[in-house]
Backbone as a chain_set.jsonl record, in Angstrom:
{"seq": "MSIFASTLETVNTVKRELSQHFDITDLGTTHQIVSITITCADDDSIKLTQHPYLEKIINKMGLEKANPVHTPMDHN", "coords": {"N": [[106.986, 144.502, 20.189], [107.386, 147.811, 19.057], [105.671, 150.54, 18.32], [105.775, 153.377, 16.076], [105.053, 156.511, 15.323], [103.879, 159.905, 13.987], [103.328, 160.881, 16.023], [102.35, 161.658, 19.312], [99.952, 161.324, 19.826], [99.125, 159.509, 17.846], [100.49, 157.322, 18.446], [99.457, 156.442, 21.171], [96.089, 156.228, 19.96], [97.14, 153.872, 18.455], [97.991, 152.592, 20.276], [95.593, 152.167, 22.114], [93.752, 150.834, 20.738], [94.846, 148.358, 20.063], [95.267, 147.001, 23.232], [92.292, 147.025, 23.218], [92.184, 144.475, 21.714], [94.36, 142.898, 22.843], [96.146, 141.708, 25.377], [98.582, 144.149, 26.606], [101.57, 145.938, 27.213], [102.784, 148.477, 27.861], [106.235, 149.457, 28.014], [107.97, 151.64, 27.419], [109.737, 154.517, 26.347], [112.135, 153.117, 23.651], [115.192, 150.868, 23.309], [116.716, 149.841, 22.478], [116.586, 146.923, 19.802], [116.897, 144.042, 19.479], [119.465, 144.142, 18.819], [120.016, 146.716, 17.302], [120.529, 149.764, 17.39], [118.312, 152.715, 18.33], [118.191, 156.224, 18.091], [116.222, 158.89, 19.32], [116.814, 162.051, 17.402], [116.955, 165.892, 18.149], [115.888, 166.825, 15.723], [113.196, 165.623, 15.213], [113.978, 162.653, 13.521], [114.893, 159.772, 13.302], [117.681, 158.014, 14.528], [119.067, 154.906, 13.1], [121.395, 152.256, 14.801], [123.696, 150.289, 14.552], [126.141, 150.114, 15.866], [127.565, 149.505, 18.135], [126.734, 146.138, 18.58], [128.468, 145.725, 16.087], [130.768, 146.434, 16.957], [131.003, 144.754, 18.951], [131.429, 141.815, 17.627], [133.686, 142.658, 16.385], [135.486, 142.824, 18.042], [135.197, 140.194, 19.261], [136.108, 138.539, 16.939], [138.387, 139.08, 16.953], [139.751, 141.256, 15.546], [139.946, 144.177, 15.976], [142.349, 145.831, 15.634], [142.817, 146.265, 12.495], [142.744, 147.337, 9.525], [140.764, 149.338, 7.954], [139.217, 148.914, 4.835], [138.955, 150.022, 1.414], [135.537, 149.25, -0.334], [134.827, 148.218, -3.672], [137.689, 146.112, -3.76], [140.485, 147.082, -5.131], [141.976, 145.191, -8.315], [144.405, 143.483, -8.463]], "CA": [[106.409, 145.168, 19.562], [107.257, 148.873, 18.76], [105.103, 151.549, 17.512], [106.525, 154.432, 15.432], [104.701, 157.635, 14.773], [104.813, 161.185, 13.909], [102.567, 162.365, 16.75], [102.312, 161.741, 19.917], [98.545, 161.11, 19.583], [99.129, 158.419, 17.178], [100.786, 155.889, 19.384], [98.014, 156.293, 21.988], [95.264, 155.311, 19.549], [97.383, 152.492, 17.946], [97.959, 151.591, 21.519], [94.714, 151.605, 22.936], [93.161, 149.983, 19.846], [95.827, 147.066, 20.558], [94.787, 147.015, 23.827], [91.277, 146.502, 23.24], [92.019, 143.117, 21.815], [95.042, 142.228, 23.758], [96.553, 142.037, 27.064], [99.523, 144.592, 26.285], [102.331, 146.398, 28.567], [103.381, 149.807, 27.684], [107.695, 149.511, 29.042], [108.427, 152.952, 27.215], [110.777, 154.577, 24.909], [112.467, 151.922, 22.969], [116.182, 152.538, 22.759], [117.816, 149.001, 21.307], [115.587, 146.2, 19.95], [117.267, 143.43, 18.209], [120.646, 144.551, 18.432], [119.801, 148.142, 16.77], [120.056, 151.078, 18.842], [117.399, 153.437, 18.646], [117.929, 157.26, 18.826], [115.786, 160.01, 18.433], [117.106, 163.498, 17.515], [116.02, 166.622, 18.07], [114.934, 167.363, 14.971], [112.466, 163.986, 15.859], [113.984, 161.891, 13.417], [115.288, 158.871, 14.568], [118.655, 157.327, 13.898], [119.566, 152.958, 13.73], [122.771, 151.37, 13.82], [124.394, 148.566, 14.845], [127.101, 150.039, 16.297], [127.502, 148.043, 19.507], [126.98, 145.029, 17.876], [129.654, 145.772, 14.988], [132.162, 146.029, 18.027], [131.078, 142.865, 19.734], [131.614, 141.157, 16.661], [134.564, 142.905, 16.022], [136.172, 142.183, 19.106], [134.921, 138.559, 19.175], [137.023, 138.178, 15.827], [140.19, 139.502, 17.223], [139.345, 142.31, 14.496], [140.22, 145.488, 16.752], [143.812, 146.684, 14.463], [142.584, 145.443, 11.322], [143.074, 148.514, 8.842], [139.624, 149.183, 7.023], [139.444, 148.922, 3.039], [137.018, 150.344, 0.923], [135.049, 147.708, -1.272], [135.241, 146.709, -3.937], [139.003, 146.393, -3.49], [141.513, 147.246, -6.286], [142.383, 144.46, -8.49], [145.854, 143.107, -8.812]], "C": [[106.99, 146.858, 19.702], [106.696, 149.32, 17.86], [105.969, 152.939, 17.591], [105.784, 155.213, 15.213], [105.171, 159.055, 14.415], [104.191, 162.344, 14.787], [101.931, 161.264, 17.819], [100.411, 160.592, 20.206], [98.11, 159.683, 19.048], [99.079, 157.343, 17.728], [99.742, 155.685, 20.558], [97.009, 155.543, 21.317], [96.046, 154.386, 19.198], [97.165, 151.593, 19.406], [96.461, 151.021, 22.496], [93.821, 151.127, 21.636], [94.117, 148.572, 20.092], [95.328, 146.457, 22.011], [93.035, 146.608, 24.392], [90.796, 144.986, 22.705], [93.535, 142.215, 22.292], [95.5, 143.036, 24.666], [98.13, 142.974, 26.451], [100.248, 145.565, 27.511], [103.374, 147.349, 27.626], [105.345, 149.495, 28.741], [108.219, 150.625, 28.136], [108.905, 153.12, 25.977], [111.421, 153.508, 24.673], [113.846, 152.149, 22.979], [117.314, 151.396, 22.153], [116.509, 147.8, 21.649], [116.781, 145.193, 18.905], [118.7, 143.607, 17.397], [120.622, 145.728, 17.353], [119.363, 148.889, 17.529], [119.089, 151.704, 18.123], [117.803, 155.029, 19.251], [117.011, 158.136, 17.912], [116.434, 161.232, 19.029], [115.84, 164.611, 17.859], [115.094, 167.32, 17.097], [113.287, 166.492, 14.409], [112.871, 163.005, 14.59], [114.768, 160.723, 14.126], [116.527, 157.909, 13.693], [118.63, 156.039, 14.325], [120.913, 152.775, 13.508], [122.678, 150.492, 15.173], [125.897, 148.672, 15.191], [127.844, 149.234, 17.135], [127.841, 146.861, 19.226], [128.209, 144.776, 16.744], [131.074, 145.621, 16.126], [131.744, 144.904, 18.841], [131.413, 142.052, 18.537], [133.212, 141.147, 16.271], [135.879, 142.732, 16.667], [136.283, 140.581, 19.46], [135.689, 137.616, 18.254], [138.474, 138.505, 16.078], [140.553, 140.459, 15.935], [139.502, 143.659, 14.755], [141.122, 146.593, 16.043], [143.504, 146.482, 14.129], [142.367, 147.375, 11.009], [141.429, 148.224, 7.768], [140.418, 149.836, 5.849], [138.409, 149.338, 2.31], [136.984, 149.111, -0.512], [134.423, 148.873, -2.271], [137.105, 147.439, -3.854], [139.585, 146.697, -4.827], [141.669, 145.805, -6.596], [144.018, 144.156, -8.44], [146.286, 142.843, -9.568]], "O": [[106.973, 147.127, 20.903], [106.854, 148.924, 16.705], [106.569, 153.457, 18.533], [105.211, 154.614, 14.303], [106.338, 159.447, 14.458], [104.215, 163.574, 14.745], [101.243, 160.298, 17.488], [100.116, 159.488, 20.663], [97.225, 158.937, 19.467], [98.172, 156.511, 17.719], [99.273, 154.557, 20.711], [96.791, 154.395, 21.705], [95.606, 153.452, 19.868], [96.569, 150.544, 19.65], [96.28, 150.031, 23.205], [92.677, 151.196, 22.085], [93.37, 147.646, 20.411], [94.948, 145.29, 21.926], [92.654, 146.125, 25.458], [89.743, 144.397, 22.949], [93.676, 141.014, 22.059], [95.456, 144.248, 24.879], [98.837, 142.243, 25.757], [99.647, 145.887, 28.536], [104.358, 147.045, 26.951], [105.431, 149.381, 29.964], [109.432, 150.417, 28.106], [108.766, 152.463, 24.945], [111.34, 152.702, 25.601], [114.191, 153.308, 22.748], [118.369, 151.68, 21.586], [115.824, 147.598, 22.652], [117.334, 145.579, 17.875], [119.05, 143.42, 16.232], [121.396, 145.525, 16.417], [118.323, 148.92, 18.187], [118.938, 151.163, 17.028], [117.801, 155.253, 20.462], [116.894, 158.246, 16.692], [116.633, 161.558, 20.199], [114.613, 164.509, 17.884], [114.095, 168.014, 17.283], [112.551, 166.782, 13.466], [111.901, 162.262, 14.441], [115.179, 160.754, 15.286], [116.39, 157.309, 12.627], [118.322, 155.735, 15.477], [121.541, 152.999, 12.472], [122.007, 150.222, 16.168], [126.737, 147.797, 14.979], [128.66, 148.382, 16.782], [128.955, 146.397, 19.471], [128.771, 143.686, 16.631], [132.057, 144.885, 16.045], [132.613, 144.198, 19.351], [132.05, 141.166, 19.108], [133.879, 140.161, 15.959], [136.984, 142.56, 16.152], [137.276, 139.962, 19.841], [135.933, 136.428, 18.462], [139.466, 138.178, 15.427], [141.651, 140.336, 15.392], [139.228, 144.432, 13.837], [140.855, 147.784, 15.882], [142.887, 145.709, 14.861], [142.038, 148.288, 11.767], [141.129, 147.235, 7.1], [141.377, 150.595, 5.702], [137.215, 149.097, 2.492], [137.786, 148.507, -1.224], [133.832, 149.916, -1.995], [137.561, 148.582, -3.875], [138.803, 146.419, -5.737], [141.588, 145.01, -5.66], [144.701, 145.177, -8.351], [147.493, 142.605, -9.538]]}, "num_chains": 1, "name": "protein.A"}
Protein backbone atom coordinates (compact mmCIF):
# COMPACT_ATOMS: atom_id res chain seq x y z
CA MET A 1 0.00 0.00 0.00
CA SER A 2 1.22 3.47 -0.81
CA ILE A 3 0.04 6.56 1.02
CA PHE A 4 -0.06 9.88 -0.85
CA ALA A 5 -0.91 13.16 0.87
CA SER A 6 -0.22 16.85 0.54
CA THR A 7 1.77 16.99 3.79
CA LEU A 8 4.12 14.67 5.65
CA GLU A 9 2.03 15.25 8.77
CA THR A 10 -1.01 13.74 7.05
CA VAL A 11 1.01 10.73 5.88
CA ASN A 12 2.26 10.15 9.44
CA THR A 13 -1.28 10.46 10.83
CA VAL A 14 -2.57 7.85 8.37
CA LYS A 15 0.32 5.51 9.18
CA ARG A 16 -0.30 5.94 12.90
CA GLU A 17 -4.01 5.17 12.49
CA LEU A 18 -3.31 2.10 10.35
CA SER A 19 -0.72 0.81 12.81
CA GLN A 20 -3.36 0.79 15.55
CA HIS A 21 -5.35 -1.80 13.59
CA PHE A 22 -2.76 -3.63 11.47
CA ASP A 23 0.88 -4.69 11.59
CA ILE A 24 2.56 -2.37 9.10
CA THR A 25 6.11 -1.84 7.86
CA ASP A 26 7.30 1.49 6.49
CA LEU A 27 9.42 0.75 3.40
CA GLY A 28 10.16 4.40 2.73
CA THR A 29 9.50 6.38 -0.41
CA THR A 30 7.83 4.48 -3.24
CA HIS A 31 9.70 4.62 -6.54
CA GLN A 32 7.90 1.89 -8.48
CA ILE A 33 4.72 -0.13 -7.99
CA VAL A 34 2.94 -2.47 -10.44
CA SER A 35 5.23 -1.41 -13.34
CA ILE A 36 4.47 2.27 -12.72
CA THR A 37 7.44 4.54 -12.01
CA ILE A 38 6.71 7.30 -9.49
CA THR A 39 8.75 10.52 -9.53
CA CYS A 40 8.27 13.44 -7.13
CA ALA A 41 9.17 16.82 -8.66
CA ASP A 42 10.47 19.91 -6.87
CA ASP A 43 7.09 21.63 -7.31
CA ASP A 44 5.46 18.87 -5.18
CA SER A 45 3.83 17.27 -8.22
CA ILE A 46 3.88 13.52 -8.81
CA LYS A 47 4.72 12.03 -12.20
CA LEU A 48 3.52 8.52 -13.03
CA THR A 49 5.04 6.78 -16.07
CA GLN A 50 5.27 3.31 -17.53
CA HIS A 51 8.27 4.03 -19.76
CA PRO A 52 10.51 1.18 -18.46
CA TYR A 53 7.61 -1.29 -18.78
CA LEU A 54 6.82 -0.12 -22.32
CA GLU A 55 10.49 -0.41 -23.30
CA LYS A 56 10.49 -3.98 -22.01
CA ILE A 57 7.39 -4.87 -24.05
CA ILE A 58 8.74 -3.15 -27.18
CA ASN A 59 12.01 -5.08 -26.89
CA LYS A 60 10.23 -8.36 -26.15
CA MET A 61 8.09 -7.97 -29.29
CA GLY A 62 11.05 -6.93 -31.46
CA LEU A 63 9.65 -3.48 -32.21
CA GLU A 64 12.73 -1.39 -31.31
CA LYS A 65 13.08 -0.14 -34.89
CA ALA A 66 9.37 0.39 -35.57
CA ASN A 67 8.27 3.81 -36.79
CA PRO A 68 5.72 5.69 -34.66
CA VAL A 69 2.38 6.49 -36.31
CA HIS A 70 -0.24 8.99 -35.18
CA THR A 71 -3.62 7.45 -34.48
CA PRO A 72 -6.18 7.23 -35.84
CA MET A 73 -4.38 6.29 -39.03
CA ASP A 74 -5.31 7.92 -42.34
CA HIS A 75 -7.85 6.02 -44.43
CA ASN A 76 -6.49 4.32 -47.57
